[in-house]
mmCIF file with all atom_site columns, C-alpha atoms in Angstrom:
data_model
loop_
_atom_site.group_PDB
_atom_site.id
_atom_site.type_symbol
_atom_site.label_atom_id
_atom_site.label_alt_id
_atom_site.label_comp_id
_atom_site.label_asym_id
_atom_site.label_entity_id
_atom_site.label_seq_id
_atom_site.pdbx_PDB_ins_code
_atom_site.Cartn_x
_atom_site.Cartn_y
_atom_site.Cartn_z
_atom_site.occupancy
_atom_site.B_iso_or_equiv
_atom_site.pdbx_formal_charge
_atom_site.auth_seq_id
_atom_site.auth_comp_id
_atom_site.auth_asym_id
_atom_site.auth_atom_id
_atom_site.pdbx_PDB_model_num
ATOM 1   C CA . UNK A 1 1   ? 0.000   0.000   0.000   1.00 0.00 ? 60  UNK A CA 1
ATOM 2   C CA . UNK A 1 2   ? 1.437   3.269   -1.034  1.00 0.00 ? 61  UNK A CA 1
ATOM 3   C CA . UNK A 1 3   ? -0.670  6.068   -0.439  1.00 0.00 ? 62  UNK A CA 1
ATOM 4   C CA . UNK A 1 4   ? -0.594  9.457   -3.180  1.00 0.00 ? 63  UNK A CA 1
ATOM 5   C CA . UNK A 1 5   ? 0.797   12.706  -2.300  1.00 0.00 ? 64  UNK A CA 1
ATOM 6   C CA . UNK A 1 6   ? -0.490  14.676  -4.392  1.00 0.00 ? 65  UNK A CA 1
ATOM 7   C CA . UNK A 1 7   ? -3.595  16.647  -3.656  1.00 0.00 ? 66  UNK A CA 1
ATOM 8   C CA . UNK A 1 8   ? -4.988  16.466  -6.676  1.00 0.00 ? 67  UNK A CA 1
ATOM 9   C CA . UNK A 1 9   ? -5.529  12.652  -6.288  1.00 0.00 ? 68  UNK A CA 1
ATOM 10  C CA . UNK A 1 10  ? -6.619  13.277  -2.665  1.00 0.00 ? 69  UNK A CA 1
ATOM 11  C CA . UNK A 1 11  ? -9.368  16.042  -4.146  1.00 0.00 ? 70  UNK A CA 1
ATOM 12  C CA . UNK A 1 12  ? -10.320 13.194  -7.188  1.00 0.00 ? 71  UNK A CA 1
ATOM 13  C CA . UNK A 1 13  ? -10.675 10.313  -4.966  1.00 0.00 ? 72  UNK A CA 1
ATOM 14  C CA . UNK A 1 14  ? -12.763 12.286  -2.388  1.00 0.00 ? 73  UNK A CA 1
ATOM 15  C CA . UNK A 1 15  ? -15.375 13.670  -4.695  1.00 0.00 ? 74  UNK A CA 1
ATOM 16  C CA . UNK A 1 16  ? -15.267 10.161  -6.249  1.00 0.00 ? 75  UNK A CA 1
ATOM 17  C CA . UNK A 1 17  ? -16.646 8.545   -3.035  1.00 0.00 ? 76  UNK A CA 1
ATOM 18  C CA . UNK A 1 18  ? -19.064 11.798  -2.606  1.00 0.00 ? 77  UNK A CA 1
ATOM 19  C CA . UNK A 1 19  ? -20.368 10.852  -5.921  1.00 0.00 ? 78  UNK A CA 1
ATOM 20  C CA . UNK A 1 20  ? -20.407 6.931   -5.058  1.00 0.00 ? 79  UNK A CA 1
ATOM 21  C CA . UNK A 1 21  ? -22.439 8.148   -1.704  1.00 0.00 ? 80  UNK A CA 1
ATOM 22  C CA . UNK A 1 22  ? -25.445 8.788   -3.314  1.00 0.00 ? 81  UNK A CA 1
ATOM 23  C CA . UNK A 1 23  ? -25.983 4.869   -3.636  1.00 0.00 ? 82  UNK A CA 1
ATOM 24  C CA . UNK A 1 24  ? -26.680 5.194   0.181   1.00 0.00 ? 83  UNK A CA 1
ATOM 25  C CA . UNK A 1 25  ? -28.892 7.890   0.248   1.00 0.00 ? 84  UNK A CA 1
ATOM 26  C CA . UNK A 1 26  ? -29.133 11.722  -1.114  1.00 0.00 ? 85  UNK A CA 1
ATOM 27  C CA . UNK A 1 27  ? -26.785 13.375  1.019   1.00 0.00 ? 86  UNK A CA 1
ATOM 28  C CA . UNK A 1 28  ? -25.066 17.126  1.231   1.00 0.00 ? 87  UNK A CA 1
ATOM 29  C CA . UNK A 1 29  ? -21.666 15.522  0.073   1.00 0.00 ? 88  UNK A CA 1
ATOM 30  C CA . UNK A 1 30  ? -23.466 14.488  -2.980  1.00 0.00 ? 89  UNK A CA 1
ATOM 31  C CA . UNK A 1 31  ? -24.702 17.711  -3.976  1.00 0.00 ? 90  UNK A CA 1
ATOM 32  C CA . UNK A 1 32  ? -21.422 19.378  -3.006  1.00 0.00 ? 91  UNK A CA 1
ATOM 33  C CA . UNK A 1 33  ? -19.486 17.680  -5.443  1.00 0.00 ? 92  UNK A CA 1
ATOM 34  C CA . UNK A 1 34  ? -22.713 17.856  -7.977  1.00 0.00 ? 93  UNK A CA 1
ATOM 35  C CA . UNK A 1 35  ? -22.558 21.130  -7.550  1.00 0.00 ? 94  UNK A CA 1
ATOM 36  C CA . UNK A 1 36  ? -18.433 21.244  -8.189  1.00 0.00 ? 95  UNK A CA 1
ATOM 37  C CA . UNK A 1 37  ? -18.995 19.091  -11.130 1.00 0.00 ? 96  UNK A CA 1
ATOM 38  C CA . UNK A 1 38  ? -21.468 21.111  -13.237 1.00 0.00 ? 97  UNK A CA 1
ATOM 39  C CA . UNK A 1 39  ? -19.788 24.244  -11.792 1.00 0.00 ? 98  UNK A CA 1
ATOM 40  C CA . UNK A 1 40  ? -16.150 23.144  -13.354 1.00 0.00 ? 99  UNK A CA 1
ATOM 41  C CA . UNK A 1 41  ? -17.963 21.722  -17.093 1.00 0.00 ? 100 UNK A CA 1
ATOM 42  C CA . UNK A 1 42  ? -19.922 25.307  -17.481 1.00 0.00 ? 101 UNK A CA 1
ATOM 43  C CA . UNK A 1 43  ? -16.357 27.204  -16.445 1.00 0.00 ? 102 UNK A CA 1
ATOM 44  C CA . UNK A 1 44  ? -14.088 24.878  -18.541 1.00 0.00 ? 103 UNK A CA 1
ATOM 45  C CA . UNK A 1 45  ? -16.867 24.713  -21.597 1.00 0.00 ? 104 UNK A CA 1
ATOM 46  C CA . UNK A 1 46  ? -17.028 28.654  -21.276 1.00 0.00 ? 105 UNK A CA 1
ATOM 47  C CA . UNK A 1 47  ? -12.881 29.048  -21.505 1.00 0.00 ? 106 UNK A CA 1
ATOM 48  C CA . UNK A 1 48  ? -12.990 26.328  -24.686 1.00 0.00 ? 107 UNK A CA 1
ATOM 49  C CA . UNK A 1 49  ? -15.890 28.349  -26.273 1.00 0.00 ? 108 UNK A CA 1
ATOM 50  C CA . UNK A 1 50  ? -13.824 31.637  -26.074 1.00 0.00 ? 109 UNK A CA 1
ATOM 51  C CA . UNK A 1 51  ? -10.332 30.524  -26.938 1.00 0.00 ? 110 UNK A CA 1
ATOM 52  C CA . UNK A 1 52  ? -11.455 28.250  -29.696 1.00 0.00 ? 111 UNK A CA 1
ATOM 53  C CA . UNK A 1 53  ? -14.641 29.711  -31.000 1.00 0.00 ? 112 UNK A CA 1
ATOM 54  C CA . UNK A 1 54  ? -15.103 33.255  -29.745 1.00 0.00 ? 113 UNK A CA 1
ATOM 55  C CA . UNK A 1 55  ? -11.036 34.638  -30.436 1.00 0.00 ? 114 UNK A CA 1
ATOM 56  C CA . UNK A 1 56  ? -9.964  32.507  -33.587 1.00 0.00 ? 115 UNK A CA 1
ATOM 57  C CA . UNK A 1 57  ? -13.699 33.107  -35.311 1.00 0.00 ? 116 UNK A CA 1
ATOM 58  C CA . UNK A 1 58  ? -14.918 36.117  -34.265 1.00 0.00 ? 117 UNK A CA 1
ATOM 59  C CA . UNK A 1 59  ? -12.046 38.341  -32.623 1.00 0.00 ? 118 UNK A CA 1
ATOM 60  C CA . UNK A 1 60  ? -9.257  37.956  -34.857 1.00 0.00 ? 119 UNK A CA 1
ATOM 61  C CA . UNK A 1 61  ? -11.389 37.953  -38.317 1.00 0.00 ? 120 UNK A CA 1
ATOM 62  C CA . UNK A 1 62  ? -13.203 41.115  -37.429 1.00 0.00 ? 121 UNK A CA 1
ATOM 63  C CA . UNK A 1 63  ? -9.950  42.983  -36.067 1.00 0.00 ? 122 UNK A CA 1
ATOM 64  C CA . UNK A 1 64  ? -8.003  41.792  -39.110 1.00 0.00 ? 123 UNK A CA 1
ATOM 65  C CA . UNK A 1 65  ? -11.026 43.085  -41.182 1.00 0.00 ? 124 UNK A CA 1
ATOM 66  C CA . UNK A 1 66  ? -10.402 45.881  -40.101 1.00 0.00 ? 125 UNK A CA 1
ATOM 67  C CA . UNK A 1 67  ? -6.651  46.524  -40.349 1.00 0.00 ? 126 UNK A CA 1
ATOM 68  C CA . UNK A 1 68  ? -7.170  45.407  -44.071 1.00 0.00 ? 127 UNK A CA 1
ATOM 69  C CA . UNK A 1 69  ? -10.185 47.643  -44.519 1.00 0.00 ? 128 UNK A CA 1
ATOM 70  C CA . UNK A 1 70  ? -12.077 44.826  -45.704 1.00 0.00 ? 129 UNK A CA 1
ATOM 71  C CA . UNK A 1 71  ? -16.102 45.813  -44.895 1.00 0.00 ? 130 UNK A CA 1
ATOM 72  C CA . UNK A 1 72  ? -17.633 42.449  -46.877 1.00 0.00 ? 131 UNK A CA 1
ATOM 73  C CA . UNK A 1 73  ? -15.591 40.553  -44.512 1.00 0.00 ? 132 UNK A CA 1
ATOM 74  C CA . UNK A 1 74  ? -16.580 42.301  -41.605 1.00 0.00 ? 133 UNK A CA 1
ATOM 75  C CA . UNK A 1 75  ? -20.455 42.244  -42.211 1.00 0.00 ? 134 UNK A CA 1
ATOM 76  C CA . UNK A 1 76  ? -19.843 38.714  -43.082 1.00 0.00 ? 135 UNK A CA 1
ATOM 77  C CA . UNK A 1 77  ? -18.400 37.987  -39.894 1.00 0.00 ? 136 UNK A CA 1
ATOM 78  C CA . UNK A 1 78  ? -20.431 40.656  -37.786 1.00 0.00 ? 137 UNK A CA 1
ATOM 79  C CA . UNK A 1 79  ? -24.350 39.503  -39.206 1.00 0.00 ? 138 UNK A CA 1
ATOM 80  C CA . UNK A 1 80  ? -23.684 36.095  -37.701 1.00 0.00 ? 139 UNK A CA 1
ATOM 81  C CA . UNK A 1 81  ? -21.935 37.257  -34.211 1.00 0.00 ? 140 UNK A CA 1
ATOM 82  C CA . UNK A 1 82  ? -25.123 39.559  -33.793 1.00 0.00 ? 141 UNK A CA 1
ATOM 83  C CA . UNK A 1 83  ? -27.431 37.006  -34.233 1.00 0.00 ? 142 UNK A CA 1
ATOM 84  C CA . UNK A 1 84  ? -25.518 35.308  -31.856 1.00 0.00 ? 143 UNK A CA 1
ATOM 85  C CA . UNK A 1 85  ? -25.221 37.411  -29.015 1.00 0.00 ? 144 UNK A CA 1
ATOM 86  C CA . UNK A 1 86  ? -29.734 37.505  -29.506 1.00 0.00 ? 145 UNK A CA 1
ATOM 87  C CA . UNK A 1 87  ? -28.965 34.269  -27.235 1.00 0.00 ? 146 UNK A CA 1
ATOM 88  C CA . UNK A 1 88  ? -28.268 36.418  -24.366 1.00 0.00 ? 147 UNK A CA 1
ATOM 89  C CA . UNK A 1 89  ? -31.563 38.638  -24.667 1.00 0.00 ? 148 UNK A CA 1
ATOM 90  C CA . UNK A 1 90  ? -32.380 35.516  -22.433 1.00 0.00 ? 149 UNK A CA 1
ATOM 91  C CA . UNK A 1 91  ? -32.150 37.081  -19.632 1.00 0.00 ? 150 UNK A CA 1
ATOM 92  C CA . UNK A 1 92  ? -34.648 39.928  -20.195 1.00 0.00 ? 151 UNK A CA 1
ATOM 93  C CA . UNK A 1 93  ? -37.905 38.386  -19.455 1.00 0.00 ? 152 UNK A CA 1
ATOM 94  C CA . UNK A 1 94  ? -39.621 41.568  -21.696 1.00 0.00 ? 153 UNK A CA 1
ATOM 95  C CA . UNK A 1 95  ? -36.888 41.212  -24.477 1.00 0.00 ? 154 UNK A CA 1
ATOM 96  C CA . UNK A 1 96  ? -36.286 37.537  -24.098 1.00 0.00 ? 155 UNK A CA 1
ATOM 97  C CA . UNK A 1 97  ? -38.341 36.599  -27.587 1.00 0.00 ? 156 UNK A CA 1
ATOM 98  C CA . UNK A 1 98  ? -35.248 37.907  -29.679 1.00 0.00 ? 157 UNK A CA 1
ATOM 99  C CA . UNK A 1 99  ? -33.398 34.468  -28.457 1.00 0.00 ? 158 UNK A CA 1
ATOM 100 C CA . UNK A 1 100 ? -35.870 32.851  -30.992 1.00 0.00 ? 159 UNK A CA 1
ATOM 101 C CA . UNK A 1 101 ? -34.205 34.064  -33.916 1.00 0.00 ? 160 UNK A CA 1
ATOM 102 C CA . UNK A 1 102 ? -30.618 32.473  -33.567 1.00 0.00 ? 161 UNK A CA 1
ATOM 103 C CA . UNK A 1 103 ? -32.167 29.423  -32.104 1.00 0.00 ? 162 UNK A CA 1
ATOM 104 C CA . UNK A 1 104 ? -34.819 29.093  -35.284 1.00 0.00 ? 163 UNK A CA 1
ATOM 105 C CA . UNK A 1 105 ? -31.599 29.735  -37.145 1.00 0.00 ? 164 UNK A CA 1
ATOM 106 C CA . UNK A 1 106 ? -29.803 26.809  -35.384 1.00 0.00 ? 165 UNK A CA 1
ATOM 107 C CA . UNK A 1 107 ? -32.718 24.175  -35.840 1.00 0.00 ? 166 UNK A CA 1
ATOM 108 C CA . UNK A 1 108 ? -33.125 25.033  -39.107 1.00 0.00 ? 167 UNK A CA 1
ATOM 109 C CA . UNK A 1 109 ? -29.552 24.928  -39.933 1.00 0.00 ? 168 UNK A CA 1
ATOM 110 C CA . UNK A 1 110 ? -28.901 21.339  -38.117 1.00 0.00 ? 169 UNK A CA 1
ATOM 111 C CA . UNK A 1 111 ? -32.301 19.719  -39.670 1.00 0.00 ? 170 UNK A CA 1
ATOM 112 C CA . UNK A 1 112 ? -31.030 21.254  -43.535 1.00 0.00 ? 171 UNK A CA 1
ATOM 113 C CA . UNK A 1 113 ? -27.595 19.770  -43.530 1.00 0.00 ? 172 UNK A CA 1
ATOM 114 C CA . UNK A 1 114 ? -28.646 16.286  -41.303 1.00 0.00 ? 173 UNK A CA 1
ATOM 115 C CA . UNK A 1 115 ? -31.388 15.467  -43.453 1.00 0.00 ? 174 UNK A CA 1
ATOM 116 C CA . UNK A 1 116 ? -29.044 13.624  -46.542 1.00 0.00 ? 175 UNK A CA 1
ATOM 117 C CA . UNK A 1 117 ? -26.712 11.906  -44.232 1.00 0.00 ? 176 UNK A CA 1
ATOM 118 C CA . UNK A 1 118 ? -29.732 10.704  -41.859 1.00 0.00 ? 177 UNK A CA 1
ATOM 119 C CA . UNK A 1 119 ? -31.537 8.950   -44.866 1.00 0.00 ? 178 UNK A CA 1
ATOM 120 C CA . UNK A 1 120 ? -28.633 7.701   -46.550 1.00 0.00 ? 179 UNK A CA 1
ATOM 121 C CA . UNK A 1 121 ? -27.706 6.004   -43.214 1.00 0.00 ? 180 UNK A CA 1
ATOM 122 C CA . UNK A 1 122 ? -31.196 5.235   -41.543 1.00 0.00 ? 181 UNK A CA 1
ATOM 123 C CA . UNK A 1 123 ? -32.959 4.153   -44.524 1.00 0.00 ? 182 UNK A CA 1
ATOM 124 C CA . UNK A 1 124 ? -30.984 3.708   -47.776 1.00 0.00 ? 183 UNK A CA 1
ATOM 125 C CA . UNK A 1 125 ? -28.011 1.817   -45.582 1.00 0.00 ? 184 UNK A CA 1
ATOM 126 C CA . UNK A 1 126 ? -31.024 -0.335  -44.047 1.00 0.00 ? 185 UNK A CA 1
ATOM 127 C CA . UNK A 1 127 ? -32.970 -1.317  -46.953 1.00 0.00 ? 186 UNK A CA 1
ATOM 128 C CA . UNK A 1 128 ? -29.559 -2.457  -49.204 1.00 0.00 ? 187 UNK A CA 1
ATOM 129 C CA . UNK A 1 129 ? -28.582 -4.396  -45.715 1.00 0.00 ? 188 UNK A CA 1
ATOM 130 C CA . UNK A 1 130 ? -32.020 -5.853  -45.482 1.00 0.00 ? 189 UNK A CA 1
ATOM 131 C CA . UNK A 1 131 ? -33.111 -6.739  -49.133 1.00 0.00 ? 190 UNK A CA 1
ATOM 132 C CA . UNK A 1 132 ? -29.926 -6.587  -51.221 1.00 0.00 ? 191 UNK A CA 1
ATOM 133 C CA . UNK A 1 133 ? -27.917 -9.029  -49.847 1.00 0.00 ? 192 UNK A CA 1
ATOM 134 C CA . UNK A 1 134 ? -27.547 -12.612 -52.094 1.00 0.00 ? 193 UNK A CA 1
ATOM 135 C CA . UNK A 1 135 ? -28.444 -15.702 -50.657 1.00 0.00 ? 194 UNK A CA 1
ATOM 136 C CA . UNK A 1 136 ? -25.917 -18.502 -50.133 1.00 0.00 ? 195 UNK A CA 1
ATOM 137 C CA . UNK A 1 137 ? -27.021 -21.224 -48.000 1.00 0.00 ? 196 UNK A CA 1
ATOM 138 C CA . UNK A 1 138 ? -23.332 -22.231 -47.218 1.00 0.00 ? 197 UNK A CA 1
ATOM 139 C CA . UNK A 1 139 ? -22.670 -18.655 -45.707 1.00 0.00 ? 198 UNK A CA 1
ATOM 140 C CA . UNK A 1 140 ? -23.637 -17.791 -42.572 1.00 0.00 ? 199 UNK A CA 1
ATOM 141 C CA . UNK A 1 141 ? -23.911 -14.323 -43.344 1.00 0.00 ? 200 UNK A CA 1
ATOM 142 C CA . UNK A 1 142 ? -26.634 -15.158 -45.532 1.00 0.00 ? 201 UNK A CA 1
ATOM 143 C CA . UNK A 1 143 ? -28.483 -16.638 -42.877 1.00 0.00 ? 202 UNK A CA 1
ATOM 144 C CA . UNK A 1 144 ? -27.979 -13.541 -40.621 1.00 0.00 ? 203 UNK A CA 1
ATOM 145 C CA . UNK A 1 145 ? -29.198 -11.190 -43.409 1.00 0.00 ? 204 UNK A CA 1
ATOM 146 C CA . UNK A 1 146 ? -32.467 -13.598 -43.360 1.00 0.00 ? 205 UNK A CA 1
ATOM 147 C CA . UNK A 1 147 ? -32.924 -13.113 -40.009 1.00 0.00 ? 206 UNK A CA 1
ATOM 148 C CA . UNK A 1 148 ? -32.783 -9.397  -40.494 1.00 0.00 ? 207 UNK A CA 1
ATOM 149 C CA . UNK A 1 149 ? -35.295 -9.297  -43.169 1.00 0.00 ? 208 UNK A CA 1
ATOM 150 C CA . UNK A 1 150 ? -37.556 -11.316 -41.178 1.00 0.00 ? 209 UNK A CA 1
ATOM 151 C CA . UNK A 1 151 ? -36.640 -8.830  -38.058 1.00 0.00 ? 210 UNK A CA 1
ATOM 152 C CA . UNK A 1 152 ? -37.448 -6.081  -40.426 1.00 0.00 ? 211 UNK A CA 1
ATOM 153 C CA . UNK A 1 153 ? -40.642 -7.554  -42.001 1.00 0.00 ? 212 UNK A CA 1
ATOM 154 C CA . UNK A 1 154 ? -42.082 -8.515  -38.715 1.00 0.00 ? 213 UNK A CA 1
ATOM 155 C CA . UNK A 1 155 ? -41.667 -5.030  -36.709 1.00 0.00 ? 214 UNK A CA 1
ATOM 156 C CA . UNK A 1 156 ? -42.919 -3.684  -39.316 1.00 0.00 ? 215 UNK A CA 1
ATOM 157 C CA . UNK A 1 157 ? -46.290 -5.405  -39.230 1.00 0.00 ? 216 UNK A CA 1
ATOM 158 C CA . UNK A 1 158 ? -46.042 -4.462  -35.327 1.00 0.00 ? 217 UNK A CA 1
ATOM 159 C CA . UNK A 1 159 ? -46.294 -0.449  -36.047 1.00 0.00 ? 218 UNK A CA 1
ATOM 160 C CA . UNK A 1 160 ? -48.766 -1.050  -38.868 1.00 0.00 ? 219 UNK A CA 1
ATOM 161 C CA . UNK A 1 161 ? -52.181 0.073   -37.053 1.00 0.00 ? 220 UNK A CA 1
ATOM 162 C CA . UNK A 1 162 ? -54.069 0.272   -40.265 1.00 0.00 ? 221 UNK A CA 1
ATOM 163 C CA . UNK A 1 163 ? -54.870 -3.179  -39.964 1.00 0.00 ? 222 UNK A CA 1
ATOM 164 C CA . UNK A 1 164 ? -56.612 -5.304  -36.800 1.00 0.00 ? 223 UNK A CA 1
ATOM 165 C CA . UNK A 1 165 ? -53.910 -7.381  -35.821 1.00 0.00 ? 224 UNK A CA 1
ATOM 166 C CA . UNK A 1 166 ? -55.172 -11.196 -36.271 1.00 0.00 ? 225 UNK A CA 1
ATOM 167 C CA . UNK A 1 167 ? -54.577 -14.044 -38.511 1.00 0.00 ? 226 UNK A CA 1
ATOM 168 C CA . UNK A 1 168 ? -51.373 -13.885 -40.312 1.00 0.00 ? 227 UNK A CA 1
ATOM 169 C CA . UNK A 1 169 ? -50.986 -10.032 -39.457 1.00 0.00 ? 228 UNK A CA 1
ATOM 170 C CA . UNK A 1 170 ? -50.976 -10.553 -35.671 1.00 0.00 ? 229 UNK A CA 1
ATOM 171 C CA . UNK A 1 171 ? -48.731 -13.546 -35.624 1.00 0.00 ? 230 UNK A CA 1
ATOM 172 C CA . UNK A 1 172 ? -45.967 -11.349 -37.828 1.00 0.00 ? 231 UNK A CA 1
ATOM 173 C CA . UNK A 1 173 ? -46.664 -8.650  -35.229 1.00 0.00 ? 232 UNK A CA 1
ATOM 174 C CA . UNK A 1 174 ? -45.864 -11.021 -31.929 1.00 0.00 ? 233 UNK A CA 1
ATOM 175 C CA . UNK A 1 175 ? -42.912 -12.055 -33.939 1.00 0.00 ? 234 UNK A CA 1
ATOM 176 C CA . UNK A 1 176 ? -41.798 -8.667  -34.398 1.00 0.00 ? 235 UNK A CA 1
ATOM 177 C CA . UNK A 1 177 ? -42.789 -7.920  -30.550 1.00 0.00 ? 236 UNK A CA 1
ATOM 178 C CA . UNK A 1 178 ? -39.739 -10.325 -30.133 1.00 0.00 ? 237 UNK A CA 1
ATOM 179 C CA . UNK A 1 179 ? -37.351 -8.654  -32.066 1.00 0.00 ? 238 UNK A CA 1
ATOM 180 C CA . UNK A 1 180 ? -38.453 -5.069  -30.638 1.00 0.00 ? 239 UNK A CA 1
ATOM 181 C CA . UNK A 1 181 ? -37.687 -6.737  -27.099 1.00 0.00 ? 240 UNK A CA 1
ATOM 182 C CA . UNK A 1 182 ? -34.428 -7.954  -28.090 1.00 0.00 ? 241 UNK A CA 1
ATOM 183 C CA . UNK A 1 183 ? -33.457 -4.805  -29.395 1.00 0.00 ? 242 UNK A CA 1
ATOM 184 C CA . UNK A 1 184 ? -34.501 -3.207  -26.603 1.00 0.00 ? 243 UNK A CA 1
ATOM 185 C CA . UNK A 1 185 ? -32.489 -5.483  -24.107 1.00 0.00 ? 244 UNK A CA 1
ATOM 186 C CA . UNK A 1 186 ? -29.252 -5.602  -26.373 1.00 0.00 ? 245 UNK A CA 1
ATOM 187 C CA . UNK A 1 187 ? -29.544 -1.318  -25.968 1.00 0.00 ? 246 UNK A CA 1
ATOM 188 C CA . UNK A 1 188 ? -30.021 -1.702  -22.430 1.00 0.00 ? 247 UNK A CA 1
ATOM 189 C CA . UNK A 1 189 ? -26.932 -4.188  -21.691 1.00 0.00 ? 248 UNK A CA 1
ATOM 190 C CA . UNK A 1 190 ? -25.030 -1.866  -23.918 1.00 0.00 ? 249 UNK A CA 1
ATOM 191 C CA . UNK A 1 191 ? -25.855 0.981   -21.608 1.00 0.00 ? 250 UNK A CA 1
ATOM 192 C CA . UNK A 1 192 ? -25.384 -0.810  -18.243 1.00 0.00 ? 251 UNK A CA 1
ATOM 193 C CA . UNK A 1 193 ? -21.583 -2.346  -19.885 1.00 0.00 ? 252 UNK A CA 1
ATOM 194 C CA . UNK A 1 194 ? -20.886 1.563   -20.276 1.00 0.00 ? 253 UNK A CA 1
ATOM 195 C CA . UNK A 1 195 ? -21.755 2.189   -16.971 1.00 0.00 ? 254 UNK A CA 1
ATOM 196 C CA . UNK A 1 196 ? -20.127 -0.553  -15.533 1.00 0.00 ? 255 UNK A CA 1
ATOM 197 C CA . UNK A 1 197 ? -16.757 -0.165  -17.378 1.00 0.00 ? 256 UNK A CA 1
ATOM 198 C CA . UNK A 1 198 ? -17.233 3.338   -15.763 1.00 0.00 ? 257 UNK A CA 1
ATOM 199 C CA . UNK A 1 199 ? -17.292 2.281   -12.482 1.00 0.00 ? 258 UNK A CA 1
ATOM 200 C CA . UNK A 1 200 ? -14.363 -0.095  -13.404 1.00 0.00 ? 259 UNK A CA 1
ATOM 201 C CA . UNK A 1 201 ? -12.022 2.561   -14.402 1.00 0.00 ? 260 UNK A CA 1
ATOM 202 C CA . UNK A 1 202 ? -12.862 4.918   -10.862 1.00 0.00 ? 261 UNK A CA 1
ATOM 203 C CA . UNK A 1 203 ? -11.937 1.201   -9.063  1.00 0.00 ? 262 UNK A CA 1
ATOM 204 C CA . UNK A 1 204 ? -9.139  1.491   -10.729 1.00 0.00 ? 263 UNK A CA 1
ATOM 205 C CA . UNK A 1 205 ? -8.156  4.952   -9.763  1.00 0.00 ? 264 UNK A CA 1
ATOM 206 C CA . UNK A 1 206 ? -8.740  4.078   -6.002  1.00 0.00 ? 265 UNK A CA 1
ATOM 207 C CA . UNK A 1 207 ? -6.640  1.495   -5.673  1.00 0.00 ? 266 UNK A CA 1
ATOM 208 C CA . UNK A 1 208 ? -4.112  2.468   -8.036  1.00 0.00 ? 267 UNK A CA 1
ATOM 209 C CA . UNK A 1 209 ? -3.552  5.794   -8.304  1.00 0.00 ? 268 UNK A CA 1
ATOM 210 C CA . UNK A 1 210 ? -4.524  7.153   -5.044  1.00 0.00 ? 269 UNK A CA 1
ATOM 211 C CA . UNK A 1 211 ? -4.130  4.204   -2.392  1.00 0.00 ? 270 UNK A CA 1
ATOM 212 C CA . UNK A 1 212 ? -1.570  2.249   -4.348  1.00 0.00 ? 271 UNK A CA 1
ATOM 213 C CA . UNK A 1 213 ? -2.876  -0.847  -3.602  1.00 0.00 ? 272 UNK A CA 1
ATOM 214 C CA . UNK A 1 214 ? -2.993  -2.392  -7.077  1.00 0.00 ? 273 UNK A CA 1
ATOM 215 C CA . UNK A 1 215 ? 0.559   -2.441  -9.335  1.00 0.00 ? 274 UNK A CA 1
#
């Protein structure tokens, strides 16, 4: 056992059992270092934002703009930093609807250029997976690209409400009740493995790095 000096280890590992307290009960130590936590992310998101966004984007294009006299590069750089700063009209309740405008701008922006990428992966990807596969009975690849299409084929009878779900339409619908519940489990063990490899590594850093118990 070799215990750390360094206080920086000392400070990790005790808001790392603060944090881990919470499995006990809710409890001022928690909130102290949930308080710390989303205290240091805004502070260290605001110094990225203006040494990597705010200077390099907006400071030195509009100063060099105008050293160089050049007024269709300032607008073009000024229009956009105005309809920025609307964001911060936020906190005047009376003038608070101009933070609309760059956030309609935003939206719109983000839904124009994901709208190609989301169908070429989310629905062109999927169908040439599903249906455009060849079948060889010796591969096993063709037997997993059957199951898909019957995954596919069968979920999709599930969310098809048009239709009462008997006969031959309500047995492909159980079916695809299956496959929705597998997907949903796989998602959820995915999401508990992150978590647990989480708590792993913070294991890890208590009895390696700060009580030295592990080599």
């Amino acid at each position: 056992m070799h215990l750390s000096t360094s206080i920086w280890v000392w400070i990790a590992a005790f808001l790392t059992l603060t944090i881990y307290s919470f499995l006990y009960k809710d409890n001022p130590l928690y909130r102290f270092a949930e308080h710390v936590f989303v205290g240091a992310s805004v502070g260290w998101s605001i110094a990225i934002v203006w040494h990597m966004t705010a200077i390099p984007y907006i400071g030195i294009p509009l100063r060099d703009a105008v050293i160089q006299r050049n007024w269709p590069g300032f607008i073009y750089v000024a229009i956009p930093t105005l309809l920025g700063s609307l964001y911060f009209f936020r906190f005047f309740p009376k003038q608070s609807w101009l933070a609309r405008w760059p956030i309609a701008v935003m939206m719109g922006y983000y839904c124009g250029i994901s709208i190609s990428p989301s169908i070429e992966a989310n629905i062109f990807a999927q169908v040439q997976g599903t249906i455009l596969t060849g079948f060889n009975p010796t591969s096993l690849n063709s037997w997993w690209a059957l199951l898909l299409l019957i995954g596919v084929v069968s979920t999709l009878f599930y969310f098809f409400f048009s239709l009462k779900h008997e006969g031959f339409v309500g047995k492909t619908s159980k079916l695809g009740i299956w496959f929705v519940m597998i997907a949903f489990g796989a998602s959820f063990g995915y999401t508990v493995m992150a978590r647990v490899s989480l708590l792993i590594g913070r294991i890890q850093f208590l009895l390696h790095d700060w009580l030295g118990i592990l080599r």
